Amino acid sequence: MTGQARASRVAVLAEGGGPVDSGRIEVPPPGPGQILARTLLGGVCGTDVHLRRGDFALPFPVVLGHEGTGVVEELGAGVTHDAAGVELVPGDAVYWCPIPPCHRCYYCTVEKDFSSCPHGAWFHPADQPGWGSYADLVTLPSGMAVYRIPDGASPEAVIALGCALPAVLQGFDRAGLPGVVDSVVIQGAGPIGLSAVLVARQRGARTIVVIDQHENRLETARELGATATIPLSVDAERRRERVAELCGPRGPRLVVEAAGVLSAFGEGVDLAGHNGCYLLIGLWSGHGAASIDPTVVVHKNLRIVGSCYAQPEHYYRAMNLAARLERTIPLARIITHRFDVAEADAALDAVERGDAVKAVISPGEAKERES
Ligand SMILES: [Zn+2]
Ligand SMILES: [Zn+2]
């Protein structure tokens, strides 16, 4: 097939408000610096649900899918290694950071905050080859951070937490948290909350408490290392008492907002312990105003930290962390639903309803099935 154009099915969001359409594009051989890969698994993210709902403006129409793993089909001229200097050949499995930064702007060159690059984009036009992973084939542009998945690591484990694990790794970096992180409360047990369980565990937390409304997600949180879970059906006052029982009188050192709903904010400030940190990751969406008593922030010595997206470094670290953890933790089981490219709408429905802990697009999967 080398040097020939190939056909690829793509799932296209023509406008906010959906639905997702099935399209077909011709994918030319990769140009200089590009990598052509066949999608193995594309992660279905809560963000994609927001996009279909029309919560955010994009240069529509776009191909969905900012979380991906694939197998290299063909390398463009000059591509011999991945972004970490590992040799790359056709047949290798790869994972990528979905924003191709320009490497020339202030954010890229001075702050090394590639996800803020004004020339980067998470999505590409639907009539052009690109990195959208709700597709049979992806063309990964020159300048995009692409990493070879280590031998022995499963693409399931690498994609199971999607963009959430990199985002949580960046969040913990931004939170600082020198020294002991003995107790952590996590609001929400979607992919961000579950990633926070894993990272809190890596940081040696003795107590990891997760709050969520879905029992299936709480069960997964316990499997990954949560030491206690509290269903959202328990009223707010009782939740507060339970956190105090579990974390002790100083309260949790860290509260991670992974809920993406505004009502979580006031409770998070309230739950955070003395000298603690409240890390906001999930409220990427859910615009609105929330009132808090700022004297509480002062009296607790509380730090409130926001963290948006992740850097190539965090994707690389997330991939290696997943590769190591899957030896002892059943990360692949986080994936509960698999869909073909043509079933993208059903995949988004499963995530929207909360049925899926994690759904993936697996091109060629005949129909929805629960793993
Ligand atoms: Zn830039
Ligand atoms: Zn995502």
Coordinates of C-alpha atoms and ligand atoms in Angstrom, one line a residue:
M1 CA 0.0 0.0 0.0
T2 CA 3.0 2.3 0.4
G3 CA 2.7 5.4 -1.7
Q4 CA -1.0 4.9 -2.5
A5 CA -4.0 6.9 -1.4
R6 CA -6.4 5.0 1.0
A7 CA -10.0 5.4 1.9
S8 CA -11.0 6.1 5.5
R9 CA -14.4 6.3 7.1
V10 CA -14.6 9.3 9.5
A11 CA -17.2 10.4 12.0
V12 CA -18.1 14.1 11.3
L13 CA -19.7 16.6 13.5
A14 CA -21.1 19.1 11.0
E15 CA -22.4 21.5 13.6
G16 CA -22.9 21.9 17.3
G17 CA -26.1 20.1 18.3
G18 CA -25.2 17.1 16.3
P19 CA -25.9 14.4 15.2
V20 CA -22.6 12.8 14.1
D21 CA -22.5 11.9 10.4
S22 CA -20.6 9.2 8.7
G23 CA -18.2 10.4 6.0
R24 CA -15.5 9.0 3.8
I25 CA -12.3 10.7 2.8
E26 CA -9.3 9.9 0.6
V27 CA -6.1 9.8 2.6
P28 CA -3.0 10.5 0.6
P29 CA 0.4 9.0 1.5
P30 CA 2.0 10.9 4.4
G31 CA 3.9 14.0 3.5
P32 CA 7.4 14.9 4.9
G33 CA 7.3 14.7 8.6
Q34 CA 3.9 13.1 8.8
I35 CA 2.9 9.7 10.1
L36 CA 0.0 7.7 8.6
A37 CA -1.6 5.3 11.1
R38 CA -4.5 3.0 11.3
T39 CA -6.6 3.7 14.3
L40 CA -6.6 1.0 17.0
L41 CA -8.7 2.7 19.6
G42 CA -10.1 6.3 19.8
G43 CA -11.2 7.4 23.2
V44 CA -14.7 8.9 23.5
C45 CA -14.4 11.8 25.9
G46 CA -17.0 13.8 27.9
T47 CA -15.7 16.8 25.9
D48 CA -17.0 15.2 22.7
V49 CA -20.5 15.0 24.3
H50 CA -20.3 18.7 25.0
L51 CA -19.2 19.4 21.4
R52 CA -22.2 17.4 20.0
R53 CA -24.5 19.3 22.4
G54 CA -23.2 22.5 20.9
D55 CA -21.6 23.8 24.1
F56 CA -18.5 25.1 22.2
A57 CA -17.9 26.7 18.9
L58 CA -15.5 24.9 16.6
P59 CA -14.6 25.5 12.9
F60 CA -17.3 23.0 11.8
P61 CA -17.4 20.5 10.2
V62 CA -14.7 18.5 12.1
V63 CA -13.7 14.9 12.5
L64 CA -14.2 14.0 16.2
G65 CA -11.6 12.2 18.3
H66 CA -8.8 13.8 20.3
E67 CA -7.7 10.6 22.1
G68 CA -6.1 8.0 19.9
T69 CA -3.8 5.0 19.5
G70 CA -2.9 3.5 16.2
V71 CA -0.6 1.3 14.2
V72 CA 1.9 3.0 11.9
E73 CA 1.0 2.2 8.2
E74 CA 3.5 4.5 6.5
L75 CA 6.1 7.1 7.6
G76 CA 6.6 10.4 5.7
A77 CA 10.0 11.4 4.5
G78 CA 12.4 12.2 7.3
V79 CA 10.4 10.3 10.0
T80 CA 12.6 7.7 11.7
H81 CA 11.9 8.2 15.4
D82 CA 9.1 9.1 17.7
A83 CA 9.1 12.3 19.8
A84 CA 11.0 10.6 22.5
G85 CA 13.8 9.5 20.2
V86 CA 12.6 5.9 19.9
E87 CA 13.0 4.3 16.5
L88 CA 9.7 4.0 14.6
V89 CA 8.8 1.6 11.8
P90 CA 5.6 0.6 10.2
G91 CA 3.6 -1.8 12.4
D92 CA 4.6 0.0 15.6
A93 CA 1.7 1.1 17.9
V94 CA 1.6 4.8 18.7
Y95 CA -0.1 7.2 21.0
W96 CA -0.2 11.0 20.5
C97 CA -0.8 14.3 22.1
P98 CA -3.7 15.7 20.0
I99 CA -2.6 19.3 19.6
P100 CA 0.0 20.1 17.0
P101 CA 1.7 23.2 18.4
C102 CA 3.5 25.7 16.1
H103 CA 6.8 25.7 18.1
R104 CA 7.2 29.4 17.2
C105 CA 4.9 31.4 19.4
Y106 CA 5.3 32.9 22.9
Y107 CA 3.5 30.0 24.6
C108 CA 5.5 27.4 22.7
T109 CA 8.9 29.0 23.0
V110 CA 8.8 30.9 26.3
E111 CA 6.3 29.2 28.6
K112 CA 6.5 25.7 27.1
D113 CA 2.7 25.6 27.5
F114 CA 2.0 24.0 24.2
S115 CA -1.7 23.5 24.9
S116 CA -2.1 27.3 24.9
C117 CA -0.5 27.7 21.5
P118 CA -2.9 30.0 19.6
H119 CA -2.0 28.2 16.3
G120 CA -2.7 24.7 17.7
A121 CA -6.0 23.0 17.2
W122 CA -7.7 20.0 18.7
F123 CA -9.8 19.3 15.6
H124 CA -9.2 19.4 11.9
P125 CA -11.6 20.1 9.0
A126 CA -13.7 17.1 8.0
D127 CA -12.7 17.1 4.4
Q128 CA -8.9 16.8 5.1
P129 CA -6.8 14.0 6.6
G130 CA -5.9 14.6 10.2
W131 CA -5.6 13.2 13.6
G132 CA -9.3 12.8 14.5
S133 CA -9.5 9.3 15.9
Y134 CA -13.1 8.6 15.1
A135 CA -11.8 7.3 11.8
D136 CA -10.1 4.3 10.2
L137 CA -7.0 6.2 9.4
V138 CA -5.2 9.2 10.9
T139 CA -2.5 11.5 9.5
L140 CA -0.4 12.8 12.3
P141 CA 1.2 16.1 11.3
S142 CA 4.8 17.1 11.5
G143 CA 5.4 18.8 14.9
M144 CA 2.8 16.7 16.7
A145 CA 4.2 14.7 19.7
V146 CA 3.8 11.0 18.7
Y147 CA 5.1 8.3 21.0
R148 CA 5.7 4.6 20.3
I149 CA 3.7 2.5 22.8
P150 CA 6.3 0.4 24.6
D151 CA 6.5 -3.3 23.8
G152 CA 4.2 -5.3 26.1
A153 CA 1.9 -2.4 26.8
S154 CA -1.7 -2.7 25.6
P155 CA -3.4 0.1 23.7
E156 CA -6.4 -0.5 25.9
A157 CA -4.5 0.4 29.0
V158 CA -3.0 3.5 27.3
I159 CA -6.3 4.8 26.0
A160 CA -8.5 3.7 29.0
L161 CA -8.2 7.0 30.7
G162 CA -8.0 9.1 27.5
C163 CA -6.9 12.7 27.9
A164 CA -7.8 12.5 31.6
L165 CA -4.6 10.9 32.9
P166 CA -2.3 13.4 31.1
A167 CA -4.6 16.2 32.4
V168 CA -4.4 14.9 36.0
L169 CA -0.6 14.6 35.8
Q170 CA -0.4 18.2 34.7
G171 CA -2.9 19.1 37.5
F172 CA -0.8 17.5 40.2
D173 CA 2.3 19.3 38.7
R174 CA 0.5 22.6 38.9
A175 CA -0.8 21.9 42.4
G176 CA 2.8 21.6 43.5
L177 CA 2.1 19.7 46.7
P178 CA 5.6 19.2 48.1
G179 CA 5.9 16.4 50.7
V180 CA 3.2 14.1 51.9
V181 CA -0.2 13.9 50.2
D182 CA -1.8 11.7 52.8
S183 CA -5.4 12.2 52.1
V184 CA -7.2 13.1 48.9
V185 CA -10.9 13.7 48.1
I186 CA -12.0 13.4 44.5
Q187 CA -15.3 14.8 43.3
G188 CA -16.4 12.7 40.3
A189 CA -15.5 9.2 39.1
G190 CA -15.4 9.7 35.4
P191 CA -12.0 9.4 33.6
I192 CA -10.6 12.5 35.4
G193 CA -11.6 11.3 38.8
L194 CA -10.3 7.7 38.1
S195 CA -7.0 9.1 36.9
A196 CA -6.8 11.2 40.1
V197 CA -7.2 8.0 42.1
L198 CA -4.2 6.4 40.3
V199 CA -2.1 9.5 40.6
A200 CA -3.0 10.0 44.3
R201 CA -2.0 6.4 44.9
Q202 CA 1.3 7.1 43.1
R203 CA 1.8 10.0 45.5
G204 CA 1.4 7.7 48.5
A205 CA -2.0 8.8 49.7
R206 CA -3.3 6.7 52.5
T207 CA -6.9 7.8 52.2
I208 CA -8.5 8.3 48.8
V209 CA -12.2 9.2 48.9
V210 CA -14.3 9.4 45.8
I211 CA -17.8 11.0 45.5
D212 CA -20.0 10.2 42.5
Q213 CA -23.6 9.5 41.6
H214 CA -23.0 6.3 39.5
E215 CA -22.3 3.1 41.4
N216 CA -20.6 1.5 38.5
R217 CA -18.0 4.3 38.5
L218 CA -17.5 4.1 42.2
E219 CA -16.9 0.4 41.9
T220 CA -14.2 1.1 39.3
A221 CA -12.7 3.7 41.6
R222 CA -12.4 1.2 44.4
E223 CA -10.8 -1.3 42.0
L224 CA -8.2 1.3 41.0
G225 CA -7.3 2.2 44.6
A226 CA -10.0 4.4 46.2
T227 CA -10.1 3.5 49.9
A228 CA -13.6 4.8 50.4
T229 CA -16.5 6.0 48.1
I230 CA -19.5 8.2 48.9
P231 CA -22.6 8.1 46.6
L232 CA -24.0 11.5 45.7
S233 CA -27.3 10.3 47.0
V234 CA -26.0 10.8 50.5
D235 CA -26.9 14.4 51.5
A236 CA -24.3 17.1 51.5
E237 CA -24.1 17.4 55.3
R238 CA -23.6 13.7 55.7
R239 CA -20.9 13.7 53.0
R240 CA -19.1 16.4 54.9
E241 CA -19.3 14.3 58.1
R242 CA -18.1 11.2 56.2
V243 CA -15.1 13.0 54.8
A244 CA -14.2 14.3 58.3
E245 CA -14.4 10.8 59.6
L246 CA -12.2 9.4 56.8
C247 CA -9.6 12.2 56.6
G248 CA -9.4 13.3 60.2
P249 CA -9.6 16.7 61.8
R250 CA -7.2 18.4 59.4
G251 CA -9.3 17.5 56.4
P252 CA -7.9 16.3 53.1
R253 CA -4.6 17.7 51.9
L254 CA -6.0 17.8 48.4
V255 CA -9.5 18.0 46.9
V256 CA -9.7 17.3 43.1
E257 CA -12.7 18.7 41.2
A258 CA -13.4 16.1 38.5
A259 CA -17.1 16.5 38.4
G260 CA -17.5 19.2 35.8
V261 CA -20.6 20.7 37.5
L262 CA -20.7 24.0 39.1
S263 CA -22.3 22.8 42.3
A264 CA -19.1 20.9 43.1
F265 CA -17.2 24.1 43.6
G266 CA -18.7 25.3 46.9
E267 CA -18.5 21.8 48.4
G268 CA -14.9 21.4 47.3
V269 CA -13.8 24.6 49.0
D270 CA -15.7 23.5 52.1
L271 CA -14.2 20.0 52.2
A272 CA -10.6 21.0 51.6
G273 CA -8.4 20.8 54.6
H274 CA -6.2 23.3 56.4
N275 CA -3.1 24.2 54.3
G276 CA -4.8 22.2 51.6
C277 CA -5.2 22.6 47.9
Y278 CA -8.3 22.5 45.7
L279 CA -7.4 21.5 42.2
L280 CA -10.0 22.2 39.5
I281 CA -9.8 20.1 36.3
G282 CA -13.3 19.0 35.5
L283 CA -14.9 22.4 35.3
W284 CA -13.5 22.9 31.9
S285 CA -17.2 23.3 31.0
G286 CA -20.2 24.2 33.1
H287 CA -19.9 27.9 32.9
G288 CA -21.6 30.0 35.6
A289 CA -21.0 31.8 38.9
A290 CA -20.5 30.2 42.3
S291 CA -20.3 32.1 45.5
I292 CA -17.9 31.3 48.2
D293 CA -16.8 33.0 51.4
P294 CA -13.3 34.1 50.6
T295 CA -12.4 34.3 54.3
V296 CA -12.6 30.5 54.3
V297 CA -9.8 30.5 51.7
V298 CA -7.7 32.8 53.8
H299 CA -8.3 31.1 57.1
K300 CA -7.6 27.6 55.7
N301 CA -4.4 28.8 53.9
L302 CA -6.2 27.2 51.0
R303 CA -4.8 27.2 47.4
I304 CA -7.2 27.0 44.6
V305 CA -5.5 25.8 41.4
G306 CA -6.9 25.5 37.9
S307 CA -5.4 23.2 35.3
C308 CA -6.4 23.0 31.6
Y309 CA -5.3 20.3 29.1
A310 CA -1.9 18.8 29.3
Q311 CA 1.5 19.0 27.6
P312 CA 3.3 16.4 25.4
E313 CA 5.4 15.5 28.5
H314 CA 2.2 14.5 30.4
Y315 CA 1.1 12.3 27.5
Y316 CA 4.5 10.6 27.5
R317 CA 4.3 10.1 31.3
A318 CA 0.7 8.9 31.2
M319 CA 1.6 6.3 28.5
N320 CA 4.5 5.0 30.6
L321 CA 2.5 5.1 33.8
A322 CA -0.3 3.1 32.2
A323 CA 2.2 0.6 30.8
R324 CA 3.6 0.0 34.3
L325 CA 0.3 0.1 36.2
E326 CA -1.4 -2.4 34.0
R327 CA 0.8 -5.1 35.3
T328 CA -1.0 -4.9 38.6
I329 CA -4.2 -2.9 38.0
P330 CA -6.8 -4.0 35.4
L331 CA -6.7 -0.7 33.5
A332 CA -8.2 -2.2 30.3
R333 CA -11.3 -3.0 32.2
I334 CA -12.1 0.7 32.5
I335 CA -13.2 0.3 28.9
T336 CA -16.8 -0.9 29.2
H337 CA -18.1 -0.1 25.7
R338 CA -16.6 -0.4 22.2
F339 CA -18.2 1.0 19.0
D340 CA -17.4 1.1 15.3
V341 CA -16.7 4.4 13.6
A342 CA -20.2 4.3 12.1
E343 CA -21.7 4.1 15.7
A344 CA -20.2 7.3 17.0
D345 CA -23.6 8.7 18.0
A346 CA -24.4 5.6 20.1
A347 CA -20.9 5.9 21.7
L348 CA -21.6 9.5 22.7
D349 CA -25.0 8.5 24.0
A350 CA -23.4 5.8 26.2
V351 CA -21.1 8.4 27.7
E352 CA -23.8 11.0 28.1
R353 CA -26.1 8.7 30.0
G354 CA -23.2 7.6 32.2
D355 CA -23.6 3.9 31.2
A356 CA -20.0 3.7 30.1
V357 CA -17.1 4.2 32.4
K358 CA -15.0 4.6 29.3
A359 CA -16.2 4.1 25.7
V360 CA -13.9 3.7 22.7
I361 CA -14.2 3.8 19.0
S362 CA -12.6 0.6 17.7
P363 CA -12.9 0.7 13.9
G364 CA -14.3 -2.6 12.6
E365 CA -16.1 -3.5 15.8
A366 CA -19.3 -4.9 14.4
K367 CA -21.6 -3.5 17.1
E368 CA -21.8 -2.2 20.6
R369 CA -20.8 -4.7 23.1
E370 CA -20.1 -4.6 26.8
S371 CA -16.6 -5.9 27.5
Ligands
ZN1 ZN 2.7 27.9 19.3
ZN2 ZN -10.6 13.9 26.1

